[in-house]
CSV table of C-alpha atoms and ligand atoms in Angstrom, one decimal:
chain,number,residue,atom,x,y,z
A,3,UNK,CA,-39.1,35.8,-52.6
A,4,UNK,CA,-36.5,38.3,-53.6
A,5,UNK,CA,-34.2,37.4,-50.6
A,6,UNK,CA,-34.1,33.7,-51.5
A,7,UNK,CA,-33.5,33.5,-54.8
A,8,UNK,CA,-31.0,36.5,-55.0
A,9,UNK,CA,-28.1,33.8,-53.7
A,10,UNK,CA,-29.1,31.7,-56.7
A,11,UNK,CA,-29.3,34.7,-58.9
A,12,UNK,CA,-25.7,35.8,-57.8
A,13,UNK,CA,-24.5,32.0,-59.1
A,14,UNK,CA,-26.1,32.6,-62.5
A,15,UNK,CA,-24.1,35.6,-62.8
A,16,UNK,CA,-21.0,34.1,-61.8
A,17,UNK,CA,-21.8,31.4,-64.2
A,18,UNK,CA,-22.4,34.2,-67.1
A,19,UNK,CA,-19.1,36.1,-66.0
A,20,UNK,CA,-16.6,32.7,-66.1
A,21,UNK,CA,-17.7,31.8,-69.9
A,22,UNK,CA,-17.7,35.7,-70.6
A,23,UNK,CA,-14.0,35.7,-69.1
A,24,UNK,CA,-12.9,31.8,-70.4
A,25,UNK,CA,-13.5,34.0,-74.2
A,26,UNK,CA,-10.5,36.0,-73.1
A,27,UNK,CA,-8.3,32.9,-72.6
A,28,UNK,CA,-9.1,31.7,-76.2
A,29,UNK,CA,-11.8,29.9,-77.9
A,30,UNK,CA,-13.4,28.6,-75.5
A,31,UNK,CA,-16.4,30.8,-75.4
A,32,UNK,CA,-17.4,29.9,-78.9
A,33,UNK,CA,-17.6,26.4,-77.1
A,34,UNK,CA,-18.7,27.0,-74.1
A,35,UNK,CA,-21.6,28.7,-74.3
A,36,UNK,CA,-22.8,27.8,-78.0
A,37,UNK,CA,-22.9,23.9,-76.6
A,38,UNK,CA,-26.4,22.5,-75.8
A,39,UNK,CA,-25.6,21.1,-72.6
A,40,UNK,CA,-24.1,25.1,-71.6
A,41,UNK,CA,-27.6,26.2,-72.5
A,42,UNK,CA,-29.3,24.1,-70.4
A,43,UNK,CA,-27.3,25.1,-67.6
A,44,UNK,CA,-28.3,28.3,-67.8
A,45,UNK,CA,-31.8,28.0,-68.6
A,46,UNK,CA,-31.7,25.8,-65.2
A,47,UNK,CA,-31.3,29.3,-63.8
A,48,UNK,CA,-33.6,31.3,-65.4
A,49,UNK,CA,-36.5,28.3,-64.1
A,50,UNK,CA,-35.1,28.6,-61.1
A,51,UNK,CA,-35.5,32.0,-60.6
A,52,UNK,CA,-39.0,31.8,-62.2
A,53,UNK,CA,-40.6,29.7,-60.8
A,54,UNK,CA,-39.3,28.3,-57.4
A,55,UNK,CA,-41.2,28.8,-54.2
A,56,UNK,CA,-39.4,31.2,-51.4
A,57,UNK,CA,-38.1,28.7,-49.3
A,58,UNK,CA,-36.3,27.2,-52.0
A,59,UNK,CA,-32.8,27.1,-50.5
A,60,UNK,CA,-34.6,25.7,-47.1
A,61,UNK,CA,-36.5,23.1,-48.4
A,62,UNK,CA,-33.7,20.8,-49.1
A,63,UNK,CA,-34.2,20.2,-52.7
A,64,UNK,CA,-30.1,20.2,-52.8
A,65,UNK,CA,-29.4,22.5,-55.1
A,66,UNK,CA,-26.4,24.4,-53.4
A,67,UNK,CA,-25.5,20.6,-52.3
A,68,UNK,CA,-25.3,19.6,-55.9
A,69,UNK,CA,-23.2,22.4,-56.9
A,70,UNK,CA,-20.7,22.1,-54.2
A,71,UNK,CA,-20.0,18.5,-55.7
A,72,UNK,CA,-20.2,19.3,-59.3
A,73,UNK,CA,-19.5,22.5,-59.3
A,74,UNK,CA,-18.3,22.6,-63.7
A,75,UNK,CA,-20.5,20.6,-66.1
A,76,UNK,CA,-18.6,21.0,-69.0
A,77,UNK,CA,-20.1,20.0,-72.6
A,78,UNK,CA,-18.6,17.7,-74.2
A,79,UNK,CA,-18.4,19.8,-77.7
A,80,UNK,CA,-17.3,17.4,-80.7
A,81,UNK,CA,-17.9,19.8,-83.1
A,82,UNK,CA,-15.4,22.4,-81.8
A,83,UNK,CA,-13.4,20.6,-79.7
A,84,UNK,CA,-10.9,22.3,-77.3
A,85,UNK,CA,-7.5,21.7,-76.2
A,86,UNK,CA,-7.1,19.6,-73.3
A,87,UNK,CA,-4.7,22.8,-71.7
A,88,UNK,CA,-7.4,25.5,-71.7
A,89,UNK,CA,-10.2,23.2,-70.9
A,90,UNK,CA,-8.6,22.1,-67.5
A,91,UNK,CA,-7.3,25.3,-66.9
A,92,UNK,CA,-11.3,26.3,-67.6
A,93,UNK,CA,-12.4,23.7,-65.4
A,94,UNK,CA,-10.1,24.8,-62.3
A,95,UNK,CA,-10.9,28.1,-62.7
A,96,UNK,CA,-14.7,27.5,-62.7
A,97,UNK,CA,-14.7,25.5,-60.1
A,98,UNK,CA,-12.8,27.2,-57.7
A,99,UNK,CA,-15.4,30.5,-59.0
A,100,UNK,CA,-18.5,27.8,-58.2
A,101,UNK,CA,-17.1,27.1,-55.1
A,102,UNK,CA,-16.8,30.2,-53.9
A,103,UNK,CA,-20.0,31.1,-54.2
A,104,UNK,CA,-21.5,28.4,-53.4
A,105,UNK,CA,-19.6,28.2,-49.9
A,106,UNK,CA,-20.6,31.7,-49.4
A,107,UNK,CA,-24.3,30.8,-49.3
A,108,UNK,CA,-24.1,27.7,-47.5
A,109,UNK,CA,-22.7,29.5,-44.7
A,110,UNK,CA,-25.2,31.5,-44.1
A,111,UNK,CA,-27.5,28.5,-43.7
A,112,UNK,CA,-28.5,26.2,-40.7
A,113,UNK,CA,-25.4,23.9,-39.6
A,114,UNK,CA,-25.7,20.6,-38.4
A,115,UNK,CA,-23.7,18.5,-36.0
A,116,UNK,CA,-24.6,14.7,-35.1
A,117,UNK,CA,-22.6,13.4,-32.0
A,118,UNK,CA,-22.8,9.7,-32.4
A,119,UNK,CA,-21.5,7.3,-30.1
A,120,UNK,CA,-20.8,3.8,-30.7
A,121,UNK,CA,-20.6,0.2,-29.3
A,122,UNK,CA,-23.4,1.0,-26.0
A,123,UNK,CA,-24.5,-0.1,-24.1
A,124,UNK,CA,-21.2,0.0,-21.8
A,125,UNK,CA,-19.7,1.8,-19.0
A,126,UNK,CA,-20.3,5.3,-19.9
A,127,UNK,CA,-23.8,5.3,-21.5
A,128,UNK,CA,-25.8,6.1,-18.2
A,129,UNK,CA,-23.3,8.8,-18.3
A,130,UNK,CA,-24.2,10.2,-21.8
A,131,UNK,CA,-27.7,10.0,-21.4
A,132,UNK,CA,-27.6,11.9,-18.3
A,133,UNK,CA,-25.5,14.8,-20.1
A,134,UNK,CA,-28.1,14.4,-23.3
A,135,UNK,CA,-30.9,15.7,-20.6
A,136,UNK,CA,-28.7,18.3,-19.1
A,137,UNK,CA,-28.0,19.4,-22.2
A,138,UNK,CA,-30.7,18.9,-23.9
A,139,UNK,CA,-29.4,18.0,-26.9
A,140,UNK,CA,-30.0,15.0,-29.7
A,141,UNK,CA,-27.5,11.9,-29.5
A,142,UNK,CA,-27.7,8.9,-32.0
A,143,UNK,CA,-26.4,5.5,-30.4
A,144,UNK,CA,-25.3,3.2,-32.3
A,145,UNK,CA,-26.0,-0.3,-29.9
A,146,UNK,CA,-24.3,-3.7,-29.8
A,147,UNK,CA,-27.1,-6.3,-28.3
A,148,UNK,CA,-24.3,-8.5,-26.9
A,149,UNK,CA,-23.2,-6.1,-24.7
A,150,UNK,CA,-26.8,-5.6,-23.1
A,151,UNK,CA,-26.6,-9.2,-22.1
A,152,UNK,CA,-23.3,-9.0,-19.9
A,153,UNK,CA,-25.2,-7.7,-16.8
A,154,UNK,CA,-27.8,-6.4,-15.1
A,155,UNK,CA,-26.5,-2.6,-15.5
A,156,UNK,CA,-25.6,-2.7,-18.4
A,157,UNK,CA,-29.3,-3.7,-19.4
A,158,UNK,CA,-30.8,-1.2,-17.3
A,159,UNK,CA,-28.5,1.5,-19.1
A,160,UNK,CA,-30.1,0.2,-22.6
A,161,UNK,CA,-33.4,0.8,-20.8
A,162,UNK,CA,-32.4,4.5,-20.1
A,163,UNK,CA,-31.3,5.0,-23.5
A,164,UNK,CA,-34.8,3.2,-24.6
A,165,UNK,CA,-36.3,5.9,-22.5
A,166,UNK,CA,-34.7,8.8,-23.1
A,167,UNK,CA,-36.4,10.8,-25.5
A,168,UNK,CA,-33.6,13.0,-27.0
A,169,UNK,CA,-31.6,9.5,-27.6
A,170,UNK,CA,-32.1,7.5,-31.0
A,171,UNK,CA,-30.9,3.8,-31.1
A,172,UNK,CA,-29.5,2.3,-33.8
A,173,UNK,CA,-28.0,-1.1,-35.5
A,174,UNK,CA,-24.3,-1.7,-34.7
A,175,UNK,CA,-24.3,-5.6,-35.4
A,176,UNK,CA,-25.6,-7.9,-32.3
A,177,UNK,CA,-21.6,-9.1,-31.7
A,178,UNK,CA,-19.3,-6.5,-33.3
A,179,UNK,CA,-17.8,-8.9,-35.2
A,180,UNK,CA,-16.2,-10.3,-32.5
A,181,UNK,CA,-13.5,-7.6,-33.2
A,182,UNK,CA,-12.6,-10.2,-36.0
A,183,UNK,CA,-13.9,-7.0,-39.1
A,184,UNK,CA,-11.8,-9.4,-41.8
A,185,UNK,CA,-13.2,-12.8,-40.6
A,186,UNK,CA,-16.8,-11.3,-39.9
A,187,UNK,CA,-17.0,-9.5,-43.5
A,188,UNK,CA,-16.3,-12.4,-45.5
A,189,UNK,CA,-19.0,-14.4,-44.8
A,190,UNK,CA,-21.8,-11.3,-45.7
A,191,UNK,CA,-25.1,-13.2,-45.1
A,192,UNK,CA,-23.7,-14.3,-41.7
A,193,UNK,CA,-22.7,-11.0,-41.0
A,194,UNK,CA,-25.9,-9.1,-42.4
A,195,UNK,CA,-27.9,-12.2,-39.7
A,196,UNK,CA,-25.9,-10.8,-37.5
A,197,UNK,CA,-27.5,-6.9,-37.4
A,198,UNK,CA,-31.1,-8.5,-38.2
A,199,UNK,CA,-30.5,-10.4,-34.7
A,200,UNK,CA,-29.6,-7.4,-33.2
A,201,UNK,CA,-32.5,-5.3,-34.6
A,202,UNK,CA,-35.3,-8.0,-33.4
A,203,UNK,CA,-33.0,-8.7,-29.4
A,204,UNK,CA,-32.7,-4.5,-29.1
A,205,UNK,CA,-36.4,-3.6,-30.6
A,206,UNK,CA,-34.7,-1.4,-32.6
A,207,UNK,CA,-37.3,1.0,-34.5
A,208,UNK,CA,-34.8,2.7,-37.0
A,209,UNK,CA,-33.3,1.3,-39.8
A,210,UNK,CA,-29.9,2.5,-39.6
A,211,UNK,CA,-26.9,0.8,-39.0
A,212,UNK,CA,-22.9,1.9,-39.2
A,213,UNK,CA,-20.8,-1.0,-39.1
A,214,UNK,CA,-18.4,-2.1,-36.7
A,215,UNK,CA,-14.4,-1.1,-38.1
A,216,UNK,CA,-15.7,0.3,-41.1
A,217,UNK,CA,-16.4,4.0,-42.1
A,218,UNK,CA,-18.9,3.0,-45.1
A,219,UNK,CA,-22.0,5.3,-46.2
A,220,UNK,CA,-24.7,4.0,-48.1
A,221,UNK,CA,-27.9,5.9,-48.4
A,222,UNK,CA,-30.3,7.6,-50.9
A,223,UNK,CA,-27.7,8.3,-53.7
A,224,UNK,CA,-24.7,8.1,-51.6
A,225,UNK,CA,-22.3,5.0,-51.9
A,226,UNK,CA,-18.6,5.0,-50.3
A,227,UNK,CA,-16.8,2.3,-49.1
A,228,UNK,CA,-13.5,2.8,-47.2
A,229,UNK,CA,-12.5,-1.2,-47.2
A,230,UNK,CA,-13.9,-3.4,-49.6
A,231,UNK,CA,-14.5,-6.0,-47.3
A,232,UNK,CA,-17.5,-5.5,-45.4
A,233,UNK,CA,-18.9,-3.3,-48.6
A,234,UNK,CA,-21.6,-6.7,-49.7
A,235,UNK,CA,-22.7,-6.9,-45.8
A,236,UNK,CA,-23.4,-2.9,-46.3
A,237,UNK,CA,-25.0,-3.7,-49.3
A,238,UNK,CA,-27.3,-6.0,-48.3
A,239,UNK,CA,-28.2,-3.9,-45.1
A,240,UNK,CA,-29.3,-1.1,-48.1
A,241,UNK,CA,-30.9,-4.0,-49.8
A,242,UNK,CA,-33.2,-4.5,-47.0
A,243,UNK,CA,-34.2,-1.0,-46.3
A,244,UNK,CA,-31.4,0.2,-43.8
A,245,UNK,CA,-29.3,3.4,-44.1
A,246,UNK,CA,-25.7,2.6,-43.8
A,247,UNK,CA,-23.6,5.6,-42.1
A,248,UNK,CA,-20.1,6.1,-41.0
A,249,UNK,CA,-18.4,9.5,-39.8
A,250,UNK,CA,-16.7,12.9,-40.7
A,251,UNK,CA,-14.4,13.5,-37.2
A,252,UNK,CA,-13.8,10.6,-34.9
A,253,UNK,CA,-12.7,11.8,-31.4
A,254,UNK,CA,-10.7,9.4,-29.2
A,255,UNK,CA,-10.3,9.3,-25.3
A,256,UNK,CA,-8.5,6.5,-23.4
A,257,UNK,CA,-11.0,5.0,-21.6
A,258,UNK,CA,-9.7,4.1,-18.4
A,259,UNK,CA,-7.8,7.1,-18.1
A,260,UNK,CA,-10.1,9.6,-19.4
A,261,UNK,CA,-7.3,11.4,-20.9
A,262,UNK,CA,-8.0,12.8,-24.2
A,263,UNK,CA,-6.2,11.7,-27.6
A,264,UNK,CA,-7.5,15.0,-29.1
A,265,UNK,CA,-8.0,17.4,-26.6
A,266,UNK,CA,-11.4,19.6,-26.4
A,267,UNK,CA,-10.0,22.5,-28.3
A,268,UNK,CA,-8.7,20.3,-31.0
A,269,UNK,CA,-11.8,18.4,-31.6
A,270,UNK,CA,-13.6,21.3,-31.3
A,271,UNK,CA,-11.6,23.2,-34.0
A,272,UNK,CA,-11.6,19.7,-36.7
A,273,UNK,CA,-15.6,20.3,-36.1
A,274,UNK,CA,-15.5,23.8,-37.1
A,275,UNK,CA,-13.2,23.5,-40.0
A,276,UNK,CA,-15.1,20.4,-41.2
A,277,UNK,CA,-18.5,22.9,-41.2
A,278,UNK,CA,-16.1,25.9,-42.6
A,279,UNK,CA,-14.6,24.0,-45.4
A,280,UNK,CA,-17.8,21.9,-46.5
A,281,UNK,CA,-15.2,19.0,-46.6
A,282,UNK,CA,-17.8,16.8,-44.5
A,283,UNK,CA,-19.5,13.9,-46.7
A,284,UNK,CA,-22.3,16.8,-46.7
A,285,UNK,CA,-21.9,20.0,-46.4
A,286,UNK,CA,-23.0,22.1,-43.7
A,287,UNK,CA,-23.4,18.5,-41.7
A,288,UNK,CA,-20.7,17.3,-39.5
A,289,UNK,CA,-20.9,13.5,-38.1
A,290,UNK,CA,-18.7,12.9,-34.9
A,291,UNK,CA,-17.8,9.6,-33.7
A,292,UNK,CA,-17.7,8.5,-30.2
A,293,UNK,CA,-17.7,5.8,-28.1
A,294,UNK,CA,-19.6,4.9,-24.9
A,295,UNK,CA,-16.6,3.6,-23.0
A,296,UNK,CA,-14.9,7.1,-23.2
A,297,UNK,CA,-17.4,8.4,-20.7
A,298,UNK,CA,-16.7,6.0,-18.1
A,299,UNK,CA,-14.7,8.6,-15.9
A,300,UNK,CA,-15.7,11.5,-14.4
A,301,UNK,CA,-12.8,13.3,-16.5
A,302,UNK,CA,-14.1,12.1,-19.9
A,303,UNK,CA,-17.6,13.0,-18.9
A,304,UNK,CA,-16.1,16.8,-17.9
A,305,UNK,CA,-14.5,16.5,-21.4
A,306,UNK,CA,-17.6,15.8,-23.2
A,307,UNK,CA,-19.6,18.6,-21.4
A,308,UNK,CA,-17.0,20.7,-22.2
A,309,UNK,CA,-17.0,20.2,-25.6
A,310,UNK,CA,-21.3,20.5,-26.0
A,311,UNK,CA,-20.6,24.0,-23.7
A,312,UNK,CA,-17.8,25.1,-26.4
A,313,UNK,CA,-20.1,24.2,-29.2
A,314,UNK,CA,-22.8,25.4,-27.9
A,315,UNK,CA,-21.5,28.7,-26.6
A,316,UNK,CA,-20.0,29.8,-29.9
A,317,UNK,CA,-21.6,27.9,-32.6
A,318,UNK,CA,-24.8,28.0,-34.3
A,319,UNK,CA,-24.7,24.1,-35.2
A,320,UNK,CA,-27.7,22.4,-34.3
A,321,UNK,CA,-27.8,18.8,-32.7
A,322,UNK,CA,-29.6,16.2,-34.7
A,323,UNK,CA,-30.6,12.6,-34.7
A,324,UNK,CA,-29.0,10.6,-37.4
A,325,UNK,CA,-32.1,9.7,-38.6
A,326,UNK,CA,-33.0,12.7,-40.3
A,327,UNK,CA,-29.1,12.7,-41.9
A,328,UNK,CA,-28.9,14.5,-44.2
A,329,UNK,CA,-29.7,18.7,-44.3
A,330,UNK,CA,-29.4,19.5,-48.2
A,331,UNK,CA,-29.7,22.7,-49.7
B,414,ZN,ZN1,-17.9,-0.3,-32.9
C-alpha cells in the first residue's frame, strides 16, 4: 500500500508547498487556499490516500493522466479576487511544479508503443506480418478493402493478416477516398457507407477506424479534429460505436526505393522523446504511423527490423494493439 500511494502523497505535498509559497508572492494564499474549490482539491488527496486500493496508479483510473492535462484548478474566488499578474504568474508556476511531479511518476510506469500501419493490404504487408512473428510483437493494421480486391496476392496477404494472431485489423474506409480527402468528406453519410462497406467486405471484428488524410481522435472523452472537413464522417463513425484514432509520430520511407525520409535513429529518438516528454495525445503511449507499402523492399523491411531491435534493445515500451488504446494512470 505504502509504495503506491507515496507518489500521490508526494503530489499533495507539492500541492501544500505551492499555495504555502504563492502567500509569499502576495495575497494569494488568503485566496487560494480559503476558496472551496482549493479545499476540495485537497481533500481529493486525503481520500485518495485513505481509501484507494494498492494498485491504484496501475489500474488506470487516470489520475496521474488527469493531472498531466490539468495540472492547476484554480478557484474562481469572487469574493477576494486576485490580480490577473499574480494569478498567471501562480498558474505557471503551479503548473510547471504539477508537472514535474507528475512526469516524475509517470516515468516510472509501464510505456506503451503502438506501431500502426496503414492502407494494407499492399506490397509490403506479407512482409510485416512475417516480421510481427519474428518479432513477436503486436501490430494494428489499419485495411482498405479495395485493395484486397486488386489480386490474388494481395488477398491472400489479407488472409495472413486475418490469421496472424499478433495482427489486429481495423477500418480504414473500403476506397480511401479515392485520394480525393476534400471531395470524400463532404458528403459524410457517403463517406461514413463507405467504412460500413468496408467493415462487412473485410469481416472486420473491431470497431476502430482512423481515417484516410486525416489525423482525427475521437474516443471515450477525447475529441480532436486536425481538418474540419472529415470531422462529421468521424463523428458519425463515434455515433455508431467506432473509436476514431490518428497518430503521435508518423515515419515515412520512399516506397520504391526503401530509402528512409527519417532515418532509424531519428525515428527512434522522436519515439523516445514523445514517451520522455508526455507530449503524446496520452502520456506514457506513443502511436506510430506506417504504411504497408514502405516494406515492399528488402531495405525498408531491414529498416523496420532495425528499428523494433533498437526499441526493443533499449527500451522498456511494450507493443500493443490499438484496441486496448489507451494505458491511463
Ligand atoms: Zn491511408
Amino acid at each position: 500500500m505504502w509504495k503506491t500511494i507515496k507518489p500521490i502523497l508526494n503530489l499533495g505535498a507539492i500541492m501544500v508547498a505551492a499555495v504555502a509559497f504563492a502567500g509569499c508572492q502576495g495575497n494569494l494564499i488568503t485566496s487560494a487556499a480559503s476558496s472551496p474549490l482549493d479545499t476540495v482539491e485537497l481533500d481529493k488527496h486525503n481520500v485518495l490516500l485513505d481509501t484507494l486500493p494498492d494498485d491504484t496508479v496501475d489500474n488506470g483510473k487516470g489520475y496521474l493522466t488527469n493531472r498531466w492535462r490539468d495540472p492547476v484548478q484554480m478557484p474562481n474566488d469572487t469574493l477576494n479576487p486576485i490580480s490577473k499578474d499574480s494569478l498567471a504568474r501562480f498558474m505557471r508556476m503551479e503548473r510547471r511544479r504539477v508537472r514535474d511531479s507528475v512526469r516524475q511518476e509517470l516515468d516510472k510506469l509501464p510505456k506503451h508503443i503502438y506501431f500502426t500501419f496503414d492502407d494494407g493490404p499492399l506490397i509490403g504487408s506479407s512482409a510485416i506480418d512475417s516480421i510481427a512473428r519474428a518479432k513477436n510483437i503486436k501490430i494494428s493494421a489499419f485495411l482498405v478493402g479495395r485493395h484486397a480486391h486488386m489480386s490474388r496476392r494481395l488477398q491472400r496477404d489479407l488472409q495472413r493478416y486475418k490469421d496472424n494472431r499478433l495482427i489486429d485489423c481495423y477500418n480504414h474506409s473500403y476506397t480511401h477516398g479515392g485520394n480525393r480527402f476534400e471531395t470524400f468528406y463532404s458528403n459524410p453519410v457517403g463517406a461514413y457507407e463507405d467504412f460500413d462497406k468496408n467493415e462487412v467486405d473485410l469481416g472486420l471484428t473491431h470497431k476502430i477506424a482512423r481515417l484516410p488524410g486525416r489525423n482525427i481522435w475521437i474516443y471515450d472523452d477525447i475529441r480532436r479534429i486536425d481538418l474540419k472537413s472529415g470531422a462529421s464522417t468521424a463523428d458519425m463513425l463515434y455515433t455508431n460505436g467506432y473509436k476514431v484514432y490518428g497518430w503521435d509520430v508518423e515515419w515515412r520511407i520512399y516506397a520504391a526505393s526503401g530509402r528512409p525520409v527519417q532515418s532509424v535513429q531519428e525515428i527512434y529518438t522522436r519515439l523516445r522523446n514523445y514517451m520522455a516528454n508526455k507530449s503524446s495525445m496520452e502520456p506514457n503511449n506513443v502511436v506510430l504511423l506506417m504504411h504497408d507499402d514502405m516494406f515492399q523492399t528488402k531495405k525498408g523491411q531491414h529498416l523496420l527490423t532495425s528499428l523494433i531491435d533498437t526499441i526493443q534493445a533499449t527500451t522498456d515500451f511494450k507493443f500493443e494493439f490499438m484496441r486496448d488504446y489507451p494505458f491511463r494512470y
